[in-house]
């Protein structure tokens, strides 16, 4: 079964990413670098807030 959010990594029309897309694109890399889920989520949260200000 395919997941609907797994089809696109980025919006081709130039629209902003949703939280789910943003999370999917970065979570694995941040889990490895931060070493924990809590650290990765804090970093993602900071970056998401900055991303939404654009």
Coordinates of N, CA and C in Angstrom, one line a residue:
X1 N 0.8 -1.2 0.0 CA 0.0 0.0 0.0 C 0.9 1.2 0.0
X2 N 0.6 2.1 -0.9 CA 1.4 3.3 -1.0 C 0.8 4.4 -0.1
X3 N 1.7 5.2 0.4 CA 1.3 6.3 1.3 C 1.2 7.5 0.5
X4 N 0.1 8.3 0.7 CA -0.1 9.5 -0.1 C 1.0 10.5 0.0
X5 N 1.6 10.6 1.2 CA 2.6 11.7 1.4 C 4.0 11.3 0.9
X6 N 4.1 10.0 0.6 CA 5.4 9.5 0.1 C 5.7 9.8 -1.4
X7 N 4.7 10.3 -2.1 CA 4.8 10.5 -3.5 C 5.7 11.6 -3.9
X8 N 5.6 12.7 -3.1 CA 6.4 13.9 -3.5 C 7.3 14.3 -2.3
X9 N 8.5 14.6 -2.7 CA 9.4 15.2 -1.6 C 9.3 16.7 -1.5
X10 N 9.1 17.3 -2.7 CA 8.9 18.7 -2.7 C 7.8 19.1 -3.7
X11 N 7.2 20.1 -3.4 CA 6.1 20.6 -4.3 C 6.8 21.2 -5.6
X12 N 6.4 20.8 -6.7 CA 6.9 21.3 -8.0 C 6.4 22.6 -8.3
X13 N 5.2 23.0 -7.8 CA 4.6 24.2 -8.1 C 5.1 25.4 -7.3
X14 N 6.1 25.2 -6.5 CA 6.7 26.2 -5.7 C 6.0 26.5 -4.4
X15 N 5.0 25.7 -4.0 CA 4.2 25.9 -2.8 C 5.1 25.4 -1.6
X16 N 4.8 25.9 -0.5 CA 5.6 25.5 0.7 C 5.3 24.1 1.1
X17 N 6.2 23.4 1.7 CA 6.0 22.1 2.2 C 5.1 22.0 3.4
X18 N 4.4 20.9 3.5 CA 3.6 20.7 4.7 C 4.5 20.2 5.8
X19 N 4.1 20.2 7.1 CA 4.9 19.7 8.2 C 5.3 18.2 7.9
X20 N 4.4 17.4 7.4 CA 4.7 16.0 7.2 C 5.8 15.8 6.1
X21 N 5.7 16.6 5.0 CA 6.7 16.6 4.0 C 8.1 17.1 4.5
X22 N 8.1 18.2 5.3 CA 9.3 18.7 5.9 C 9.9 17.7 6.8
X23 N 9.1 17.1 7.6 CA 9.6 16.1 8.6 C 10.2 14.9 7.9
X24 N 9.5 14.4 6.8 CA 10.0 13.2 6.1 C 11.3 13.5 5.4
X25 N 11.5 14.7 4.9 CA 12.7 15.0 4.2 C 13.9 15.1 5.1
X26 N 13.7 15.4 6.4 CA 14.9 15.7 7.3 C 15.1 14.8 8.5
X27 N 14.0 14.1 8.9 CA 14.0 13.4 10.2 C 15.2 12.3 10.3
X28 N 15.3 11.5 9.2 CA 16.3 10.5 9.3 C 17.8 11.0 9.5
X29 N 18.1 12.1 8.8 CA 19.4 12.7 8.9 C 19.6 13.3 10.2
X30 N 18.6 13.9 10.8 CA 18.7 14.6 12.1 C 18.7 13.6 13.2
X31 N 18.0 12.5 13.1 CA 18.1 11.4 14.1 C 19.5 10.9 14.2
X32 N 20.2 10.7 13.1 CA 21.6 10.2 13.1 C 22.5 11.3 13.7
X33 N 22.3 12.5 13.4 CA 23.3 13.5 13.8 C 23.0 13.9 15.3
X34 N 21.8 14.0 15.7 CA 21.4 14.4 17.1 C 21.5 13.2 18.1
X35 N 21.3 12.0 17.6 CA 21.4 10.9 18.5 C 20.1 10.5 19.2
X36 N 19.1 11.3 19.2 CA 17.9 11.0 19.9 C 16.7 11.6 19.1
X37 N 15.5 11.1 19.4 CA 14.3 11.6 18.8 C 14.0 13.1 19.3
X38 N 14.2 13.2 20.6 CA 14.0 14.5 21.3 C 14.8 15.6 20.7
X39 N 16.1 15.4 20.5 CA 17.0 16.3 19.9 C 16.7 16.7 18.5
X40 N 16.3 15.6 17.7 CA 15.9 15.8 16.3 C 14.7 16.6 16.2
X41 N 13.7 16.4 17.1 CA 12.4 17.1 17.0 C 12.7 18.6 17.4
X42 N 13.5 18.9 18.4 CA 13.8 20.3 18.8 C 14.4 21.0 17.6
X43 N 15.4 20.3 16.9 CA 16.0 21.0 15.8 C 15.1 21.2 14.6
X44 N 14.2 20.2 14.4 CA 13.2 20.3 13.3 C 12.2 21.4 13.6
X45 N 11.8 21.5 14.9 CA 10.9 22.6 15.3 C 11.5 24.0 15.0
X46 N 12.7 24.2 15.4 CA 13.4 25.5 15.2 C 13.4 25.8 13.7
X47 N 13.8 24.8 12.9 CA 13.9 25.0 11.4 C 12.6 25.2 10.8
X48 N 11.5 24.5 11.3 CA 10.2 24.7 10.7 C 9.7 26.1 11.0
X49 N 9.9 26.6 12.2 CA 9.5 28.0 12.5 C 10.2 29.0 11.6
X50 N 11.5 28.8 11.3 CA 12.2 29.7 10.4 C 11.7 29.5 9.0
X51 N 11.4 28.3 8.6 CA 10.9 28.0 7.2 C 9.5 28.7 7.0
X52 N 8.7 28.7 8.0 CA 7.4 29.3 7.9 C 7.4 30.8 7.8
X53 N 8.5 31.4 8.4 CA 8.6 32.9 8.3 C 8.9 33.4 7.0
X54 N 9.4 32.6 6.1 CA 9.8 33.0 4.7 C 8.6 33.5 4.0

